[in-house]
Coordinates of C-alpha atoms in Angstrom, one line a residue:
Chain A
X58 CA -24.9 11.9 -30.9
X59 CA -23.3 14.3 -28.3
X60 CA -21.0 13.1 -25.6
X61 CA -22.7 14.7 -22.6
X62 CA -23.6 13.7 -19.1
X63 CA -26.3 11.4 -20.4
X64 CA -23.7 9.6 -22.5
X65 CA -21.5 9.2 -19.3
X66 CA -24.5 7.7 -17.6
X67 CA -25.1 5.3 -20.4
X68 CA -21.4 4.4 -20.6
X69 CA -21.3 3.6 -16.9
X70 CA -24.5 1.4 -17.0
X71 CA -23.4 -0.3 -20.2
X72 CA -20.0 -1.0 -18.6
X73 CA -21.7 -2.7 -15.6
X74 CA -23.8 -4.9 -18.0
X75 CA -20.8 -5.9 -20.1
X76 CA -18.6 -6.6 -17.0
X77 CA -21.3 -8.8 -15.5
X78 CA -21.6 -10.7 -18.8
X79 CA -17.9 -11.1 -18.9
X80 CA -17.4 -11.8 -15.2
X81 CA -16.6 -15.6 -15.7
X82 CA -14.3 -14.9 -18.6
X83 CA -12.3 -12.3 -16.7
X84 CA -12.1 -14.5 -13.6
X85 CA -10.9 -17.4 -15.7
X86 CA -8.2 -15.2 -17.3
X87 CA -7.1 -14.1 -13.9
X88 CA -7.2 -17.6 -12.5
X89 CA -4.5 -18.6 -15.1
X90 CA -2.1 -15.8 -14.2
X91 CA -3.3 -13.9 -11.1
X92 CA -5.4 -14.5 -8.1
X93 CA -8.7 -15.3 -9.9
X94 CA -10.8 -12.5 -8.6
X95 CA -10.8 -9.9 -11.3
X96 CA -14.2 -10.6 -12.8
X97 CA -15.9 -11.0 -9.5
X98 CA -14.2 -7.8 -8.1
X99 CA -15.1 -5.6 -11.0
X100 CA -18.6 -7.0 -11.2
X101 CA -19.1 -6.1 -7.5
X102 CA -17.6 -2.6 -8.1
X103 CA -19.7 -1.8 -11.1
X104 CA -22.9 -3.1 -9.5
X105 CA -22.1 -0.7 -6.6
X106 CA -21.6 2.1 -9.1
X107 CA -25.1 1.5 -10.7
X108 CA -26.7 1.4 -7.3
X109 CA -25.1 4.8 -6.5
X110 CA -26.3 6.2 -9.9
X111 CA -29.9 4.9 -9.2
X112 CA -29.7 6.3 -5.6
X113 CA -28.7 9.7 -6.9
X114 CA -31.5 9.6 -9.4
X115 CA -34.1 9.0 -6.8
X116 CA -32.8 10.9 -3.8
X117 CA -29.7 13.1 -4.1
X118 CA -28.7 15.5 -6.8
X119 CA -27.9 13.6 -10.0
X120 CA -24.5 14.0 -11.5
X121 CA -24.7 17.3 -13.5
X122 CA -21.5 16.9 -15.5
X123 CA -19.5 14.1 -17.1
X124 CA -16.8 14.7 -14.5
X125 CA -19.4 14.1 -11.7
X126 CA -20.3 10.7 -13.2
X127 CA -16.6 9.7 -13.5
X128 CA -15.8 10.8 -10.0
X129 CA -18.7 8.8 -8.7
X130 CA -17.4 5.7 -10.5
X131 CA -13.9 6.4 -9.2
X132 CA -14.8 6.7 -5.5
X133 CA -17.2 3.7 -5.7
X134 CA -14.7 1.4 -7.4
X135 CA -12.0 2.3 -4.9
X136 CA -14.1 1.4 -2.0
X137 CA -15.9 -1.6 -3.3
X138 CA -13.5 -3.6 -5.6
X139 CA -10.9 -5.0 -3.2
X140 CA -8.3 -6.1 -5.6
X141 CA -5.6 -4.1 -7.4
X142 CA -8.2 -3.0 -10.1
X143 CA -10.0 -0.9 -7.5
X144 CA -7.3 1.6 -6.9
X145 CA -6.1 1.4 -10.6
X146 CA -9.5 2.0 -12.2
X147 CA -10.5 4.3 -9.4
X148 CA -7.5 6.5 -10.0
X149 CA -8.1 6.3 -13.8
X150 CA -11.6 7.5 -13.5
X151 CA -10.6 10.2 -11.0
X152 CA -7.9 11.6 -13.3
X153 CA -10.3 11.4 -16.2
X154 CA -12.9 13.3 -14.2
X155 CA -10.4 16.1 -13.6
X156 CA -10.0 16.8 -17.3
X157 CA -13.7 16.7 -18.2
X158 CA -15.5 19.5 -16.4
X159 CA -17.1 20.2 -19.8
X160 CA -20.8 19.8 -20.5
X161 CA -20.0 18.1 -23.8
X162 CA -16.9 16.4 -25.1
X163 CA -15.4 17.3 -28.5
X164 CA -12.8 15.1 -30.1
X165 CA -9.9 16.6 -28.1
X166 CA -12.0 16.3 -24.9
X167 CA -12.3 12.5 -25.6
X168 CA -8.5 12.4 -25.9
X169 CA -8.1 14.3 -22.7
X170 CA -10.4 12.0 -20.8
X171 CA -8.5 8.9 -22.0
X172 CA -5.1 10.5 -21.3
X173 CA -6.2 11.4 -17.8
X174 CA -7.2 7.7 -17.2
X175 CA -3.9 6.4 -18.6
X176 CA -1.9 8.8 -16.4
X177 CA -3.9 7.7 -13.4
X178 CA -3.1 4.0 -14.1
X179 CA 0.6 4.6 -14.7
X180 CA 0.8 6.9 -11.6
X181 CA -0.7 4.1 -9.4
X182 CA 0.6 1.0 -11.0
X183 CA 3.9 2.3 -12.4
X184 CA 3.7 -0.1 -15.3
X185 CA 4.9 0.6 -18.8
X186 CA 3.9 -0.8 -22.2
X187 CA 5.0 -4.4 -22.7
X188 CA 4.7 -5.5 -19.1
X189 CA 1.4 -7.4 -19.7
X190 CA -0.9 -5.0 -17.8
X191 CA -3.9 -2.9 -18.5
X192 CA -1.4 -0.3 -19.8
X193 CA -1.0 -2.4 -22.9
X194 CA -4.6 -1.7 -23.7
X195 CA -4.8 2.0 -22.5
X196 CA -1.6 3.2 -24.2
X197 CA -2.7 2.1 -27.8
X198 CA -6.2 3.5 -27.1
X199 CA -4.8 6.9 -26.2
X200 CA -2.5 6.8 -29.2
X201 CA -5.3 5.8 -31.6
X202 CA -7.6 8.4 -30.1
X203 CA -5.0 11.2 -30.6
X204 CA -4.4 10.1 -34.2
X205 CA -8.1 10.1 -34.9
X206 CA -8.8 13.4 -33.3
X207 CA -5.9 15.0 -35.1
X208 CA -7.2 13.6 -38.4
X209 CA -10.6 15.3 -37.8
X210 CA -12.7 12.4 -36.6
X211 CA -15.9 13.0 -34.7
X212 CA -15.9 12.4 -30.9
X213 CA -17.8 9.1 -31.4
X214 CA -15.3 8.0 -34.0
X215 CA -12.4 8.9 -31.7
X216 CA -13.9 6.7 -29.0
X217 CA -14.4 3.9 -31.6
X218 CA -10.7 4.2 -32.6
X219 CA -9.7 4.0 -28.9
X220 CA -11.9 1.0 -28.3
X221 CA -10.6 -1.0 -31.3
X222 CA -7.0 -0.2 -30.3
X223 CA -7.7 -1.3 -26.7
X224 CA -9.1 -4.6 -27.9
X225 CA -6.2 -5.2 -30.2
X226 CA -3.8 -4.2 -27.4
X227 CA -5.5 -6.7 -25.0
X228 CA -5.0 -9.5 -27.6
X229 CA -1.4 -8.6 -28.1
X230 CA -0.7 -9.2 -24.4
X231 CA -1.0 -13.1 -24.9
X232 CA 2.7 -13.8 -25.8
X233 CA 4.0 -11.3 -23.3
X234 CA 5.8 -12.2 -20.1
X235 CA 4.5 -10.3 -17.1
X236 CA 6.9 -8.1 -15.1
X237 CA 4.4 -6.1 -13.1
X238 CA 1.5 -7.2 -10.8
X239 CA 0.6 -10.6 -9.5
X240 CA 1.2 -12.3 -12.8
X241 CA 4.9 -11.4 -12.6
X242 CA 5.4 -13.9 -9.9
X243 CA 4.8 -16.6 -12.6
X244 CA 7.6 -15.2 -14.8
X245 CA 7.9 -17.1 -18.1
X246 CA 4.8 -19.1 -17.3
X247 CA 2.6 -16.0 -17.7
X248 CA 3.2 -16.1 -21.5
X249 CA 0.4 -17.6 -23.5
X250 CA -2.4 -16.0 -21.5
X251 CA -4.3 -12.8 -22.2
X252 CA -4.0 -10.2 -19.5
X253 CA -7.3 -9.8 -17.5
X254 CA -6.8 -6.1 -16.8
X255 CA -6.1 -5.3 -20.5
X256 CA -9.2 -7.4 -21.3
X257 CA -11.4 -5.5 -18.9
X258 CA -10.0 -2.2 -20.3
X259 CA -11.1 -3.2 -23.8
X260 CA -14.6 -4.1 -22.5
X261 CA -14.9 -0.6 -20.8
X262 CA -13.8 1.3 -23.8
X263 CA -16.1 -0.7 -26.1
X264 CA -18.9 0.3 -23.8
X265 CA -17.9 3.9 -24.1
X266 CA -17.9 3.5 -27.9
X267 CA -21.3 1.8 -28.0
X268 CA -22.9 4.3 -25.6
X269 CA -22.0 7.0 -28.0
X270 CA -23.8 5.3 -30.9
X271 CA -26.7 3.8 -29.0
Chain B
X230 CA 8.7 -1.5 31.7
X231 CA 7.9 1.3 29.4
X232 CA 11.0 3.4 28.5
X233 CA 9.1 5.8 26.3
X234 CA 8.2 9.3 27.5
X235 CA 6.6 8.6 30.9
X236 CA 2.9 9.4 31.1
X237 CA 2.8 10.5 27.5
X238 CA 1.3 8.6 24.6
X239 CA 3.4 8.0 21.5
X240 CA 3.2 10.8 19.0
X241 CA 2.9 8.5 16.0
X242 CA 0.3 5.8 15.4
X243 CA 0.7 2.9 13.0
X244 CA -1.9 1.6 10.5
X245 CA -1.2 -1.9 9.3
X246 CA -2.8 -2.7 6.0
X247 CA -3.0 -6.3 4.7
X248 CA -5.0 -8.3 2.3
X249 CA -5.9 -10.5 5.2
X250 CA -7.8 -9.3 8.2
X251 CA -6.1 -11.9 10.4
X252 CA -2.6 -11.0 9.1
X253 CA -3.2 -7.3 9.8
X254 CA -4.5 -8.2 13.3
X255 CA -1.6 -10.6 13.9
X256 CA 0.9 -7.9 13.0
X257 CA -0.8 -5.5 15.4
X258 CA -0.7 -8.1 18.1
X259 CA 3.0 -8.8 17.6
X260 CA 4.0 -5.1 17.5
X261 CA 1.8 -4.3 20.5
X262 CA 3.7 -6.8 22.6
X263 CA 6.9 -4.8 21.9
X264 CA 5.4 -1.4 22.0
X265 CA 2.4 -1.3 24.4
X266 CA 2.1 2.5 24.4
X267 CA 1.6 2.9 20.7
X268 CA -1.8 3.1 18.9
X269 CA -1.8 0.3 16.4
X270 CA -4.7 -0.1 14.0
X271 CA -5.3 -3.0 11.7
X272 CA -7.0 -2.4 8.3
X273 CA -7.1 -5.8 6.7
X274 CA -9.4 -7.6 4.3
X275 CA -12.3 -6.4 2.2
X276 CA -15.5 -4.8 3.6
X277 CA -17.1 -8.3 3.8
X278 CA -14.0 -9.8 5.5
X279 CA -12.6 -11.5 2.4
X280 CA -9.0 -11.3 1.0
X281 CA -8.2 -7.9 -0.4
X282 CA -8.0 -4.4 0.8
X283 CA -10.8 -1.9 1.5
X284 CA -10.5 1.8 0.7
X285 CA -13.0 2.5 3.4
X286 CA -11.2 0.5 6.1
X287 CA -7.9 2.0 5.3
X288 CA -9.2 5.6 5.3
X289 CA -11.2 5.0 8.5
X290 CA -8.2 3.6 10.3
X291 CA -6.0 6.5 9.2
X292 CA -8.6 8.9 10.4
X293 CA -8.9 7.2 13.8
X294 CA -5.1 7.3 14.0
X295 CA -5.0 11.0 13.4
X296 CA -7.6 11.7 16.0
X297 CA -5.4 10.2 18.7
X298 CA -1.9 10.9 17.4
X299 CA 0.0 13.7 15.7
X300 CA 0.9 11.6 12.7
X301 CA 0.7 8.1 11.3
X302 CA 2.9 5.7 9.5
X303 CA 1.2 3.1 7.3
X304 CA 2.6 -0.3 6.4
X305 CA 1.1 -2.4 3.6
X306 CA 1.7 -6.0 2.6
X307 CA 1.2 -6.6 -1.3
X308 CA 0.8 -4.6 -4.4
X309 CA -2.8 -3.7 -4.2
X310 CA -2.7 -2.9 -0.5
X311 CA 0.0 -0.4 -1.4
X312 CA -2.1 1.0 -4.2
X313 CA -5.2 1.3 -1.9
X314 CA -3.2 3.3 0.7
X315 CA -1.8 5.5 -2.1
X316 CA -5.3 6.2 -3.3
X317 CA -6.5 7.2 0.1
X318 CA -3.5 9.5 0.5
X319 CA -4.1 10.9 -3.0
X320 CA -7.8 11.6 -2.3
X321 CA -7.0 13.3 1.1
X322 CA -4.0 15.1 -0.2
X323 CA -1.7 13.3 2.1
X324 CA -3.6 14.5 5.2
X325 CA -1.4 17.6 5.3
X326 CA 1.7 15.6 5.5
X327 CA 0.8 13.8 8.7
X328 CA 0.6 10.4 7.1
X329 CA 3.4 8.5 5.4
X330 CA 3.4 5.1 3.7
X331 CA 6.5 3.1 4.5
X332 CA 8.4 1.2 1.8
X333 CA 9.2 -1.6 4.2
X334 CA 8.6 -5.3 4.8
X335 CA 5.3 -5.7 6.6
X336 CA 6.1 -7.6 9.8
X337 CA 9.7 -6.4 10.4
X338 CA 8.8 -2.9 9.4
X339 CA 5.8 -2.8 11.8
X340 CA 7.8 -4.1 14.7
X341 CA 10.7 -1.7 14.2
X342 CA 8.3 1.3 13.6
X343 CA 6.2 0.4 16.7
X344 CA 9.3 0.3 19.0
X345 CA 10.5 3.6 17.5
X346 CA 7.1 5.2 18.0
X347 CA 7.1 3.9 21.5
X348 CA 10.4 5.7 22.1
X349 CA 8.7 9.0 21.1
X350 CA 9.9 9.2 17.6
X351 CA 8.2 11.6 15.1
X352 CA 6.7 10.6 11.7
X353 CA 10.0 10.9 9.9
X354 CA 11.9 8.8 12.5
X355 CA 9.2 6.1 12.7
X356 CA 9.2 5.9 8.8
X357 CA 13.0 5.7 8.7
X358 CA 12.9 2.9 11.3
X359 CA 10.4 0.9 9.3
X360 CA 12.3 1.4 6.0
X361 CA 15.6 0.5 7.6
X362 CA 14.1 -2.8 8.6
X363 CA 14.3 -3.9 5.0
X364 CA 18.0 -3.9 5.2
X365 CA 18.4 -5.8 8.5
X366 CA 15.9 -8.6 8.6
X367 CA 17.6 -10.9 6.2
X368 CA 19.9 -13.4 7.9
X369 CA 23.5 -12.8 7.0
X370 CA 23.0 -9.1 6.1
X371 CA 25.9 -6.9 7.0
X372 CA 25.3 -5.1 10.2
X373 CA 26.9 -1.7 10.5
X374 CA 29.4 -1.5 13.3
X375 CA 29.5 -5.2 14.0
X376 CA 33.2 -5.4 13.3
X377 CA 34.2 -3.2 16.1
X378 CA 33.1 -5.6 18.8
X379 CA 35.9 -8.0 19.1
X380 CA 39.4 -6.7 19.7
X381 CA 38.8 -4.5 22.7
X382 CA 39.6 -5.7 26.1
X383 CA 37.0 -6.2 28.8
X384 CA 36.8 -3.4 31.4
X385 CA 38.8 -0.9 29.4
X386 CA 37.3 2.6 29.2
X387 CA 36.7 3.6 25.6
X388 CA 39.5 5.8 24.1
X389 CA 37.0 8.6 23.3
X390 CA 35.8 8.9 26.9
X391 CA 32.6 7.0 26.2
X392 CA 31.4 4.3 28.6
X393 CA 31.8 0.5 28.2
X394 CA 30.6 -2.5 30.2
X395 CA 30.4 -6.2 29.8
X396 CA 27.3 -8.1 31.0
X397 CA 26.2 -11.7 30.9
X398 CA 22.7 -12.6 29.6
X399 CA 20.9 -14.4 32.5
X400 CA 17.6 -15.4 31.0
X401 CA 17.8 -18.8 29.3
X402 CA 16.2 -17.7 26.1
X403 CA 18.5 -14.8 25.6
X404 CA 17.9 -11.7 23.5
X405 CA 14.7 -12.8 21.8
X406 CA 12.0 -10.5 20.6
X407 CA 10.6 -9.2 23.9
X408 CA 13.8 -8.5 25.7
X409 CA 15.2 -7.0 22.6
X410 CA 12.3 -4.6 22.5
X411 CA 12.7 -3.8 26.2
X412 CA 16.3 -2.9 25.6
X413 CA 15.6 -0.9 22.4
X414 CA 12.9 1.1 24.2
X415 CA 15.2 1.7 27.2
X416 CA 18.1 2.9 25.0
X417 CA 15.8 5.2 23.1
X418 CA 14.9 7.0 26.3
X419 CA 18.4 8.3 26.9
X420 CA 20.3 11.1 25.2
X421 CA 23.0 8.7 24.3
X422 CA 24.1 6.5 21.4
X423 CA 24.4 2.9 22.8
X424 CA 25.9 -0.1 20.9
X425 CA 25.4 -3.7 22.1
X426 CA 28.0 -6.0 20.7
X427 CA 28.6 -3.4 18.0
X428 CA 25.0 -3.0 16.8
X429 CA 22.6 -0.1 17.4
X430 CA 21.0 -0.7 20.8
X431 CA 17.9 1.3 19.9
X432 CA 17.1 -1.0 17.0
X433 CA 15.0 -4.0 18.1
X434 CA 15.7 -5.8 14.8
X435 CA 19.5 -5.5 15.0
X436 CA 19.4 -6.6 18.6
X437 CA 17.3 -9.7 17.7
X438 CA 19.6 -10.5 14.9
X439 CA 22.6 -10.8 17.3
X440 CA 20.9 -14.1 18.2
X441 CA 22.5 -13.7 21.7
X442 CA 21.8 -16.8 23.8
X443 CA 21.4 -17.2 27.6
X444 CA 24.8 -17.2 29.3
X445 CA 26.4 -15.2 26.5
X446 CA 28.4 -12.0 27.3
X447 CA 27.3 -8.7 25.7
X448 CA 29.6 -5.7 25.3
X449 CA 27.7 -2.5 25.9
X450 CA 29.2 0.8 24.8
X451 CA 27.7 4.3 25.1
X452 CA 28.5 7.8 23.8
X453 CA 26.8 11.1 24.4
X454 CA 25.6 13.2 27.4
X455 CA 23.7 10.3 29.1
X456 CA 26.0 7.5 28.1
X457 CA 26.9 6.4 31.6
X458 CA 23.3 6.3 32.7
X459 CA 22.3 4.5 29.6
X460 CA 24.9 1.8 29.8
X461 CA 24.1 1.3 33.5
X462 CA 20.5 0.9 32.7
X463 CA 21.1 -1.6 30.0
X464 CA 23.4 -3.6 32.3
X465 CA 20.7 -3.6 35.1
X466 CA 18.0 -4.7 32.7
X467 CA 20.1 -7.6 31.4
X468 CA 21.2 -8.6 34.9
X469 CA 17.5 -8.5 35.9
X470 CA 16.9 -11.3 33.4
X471 CA 13.9 -9.5 31.8
X472 CA 11.6 -11.1 34.3
X473 CA 12.5 -14.6 32.9
X474 CA 14.7 -15.9 35.6

């Protein structure tokens, strides 16, 4: 399975499906420690992304490269999500798009994409590991991807390593006390809940993994 | 009652970005009362009017601001509003440096920035005015220069050749928001540095913080080329009662 523009298209559509399926779960997580709109916001954003992809399939020029798909996701999420996840994920996909002007991703290309996304999120949100944010899923995902790529794994296996690490990272946010974002207003009371942004990150990277093996 | 550059529009417009459409609109309304010559644009809420911020609304407001003014200063209320503004600036490469996001409290920063823009300030000056508001709006904050007020004797010319006058507030409500803005705009129009009871006469927030009530005496001091005219104008404005007597 090659990671080309068709994969990027599948990843995006699968992301939309999975986010829709997880909408209530994400909203419930966010209701506990945030403003309760994460699931709804992301669902709206990814529905808009799919509408754009369909529109470009019927009318305009379809995205020719992986980077074009990611850029379309970025600009659409920024303008349609509303909450903090719009600019955060928007910037993540935008920075990811900058490093993937390639027709096809090799293992290091996957790492570069993930690194770009993490860099975008930290540039925008200024969070670090351990602050109970989506960085707690992205950072382990990047670390695991690097290790896998350096160990000679295939591009699809690099994605799988990243997705598994993101899921574990999301789970590890449960005991953390939030010091960034809306959850930080709750202080100690934010402990005991899984971070919604880290959870949606795991969902998106699992979709990337599954789109590579579908 | 405008003390800005006569017949000229302000060089800098403000874009006020809030999670709430009504909050953004309210901040525009409040700031407009103090700075009628400044283009103030609200970018609040999501595209469907819900709570949140819209990339498209923010970028449209900034573009509208730049069509009418040389530059724009943006104020935002909470985390994701700030991030949305940063995203817009990122995507547009900062609009060639014509747009700056202020690290300032939303309401106080907007009011201070609007008055400075009304006085003809450029982007850097308006930005500084907004950001300075964070240090002045809290009750009990130290006010620079406040200590020099008492101790001097009424009617005495200042030792350095500056001008000094004492005037009594005639309007019953004293130096509340609107009169404070009138004075700040007035002061900004002169090539002079004017202090009122020891605080910067060009800062609407510092003037409001004096909490000067009707009947209270104010000490006005001025330095610089137009100090005498500036002090005289302030005295006349105060004696005129701001149209409230």
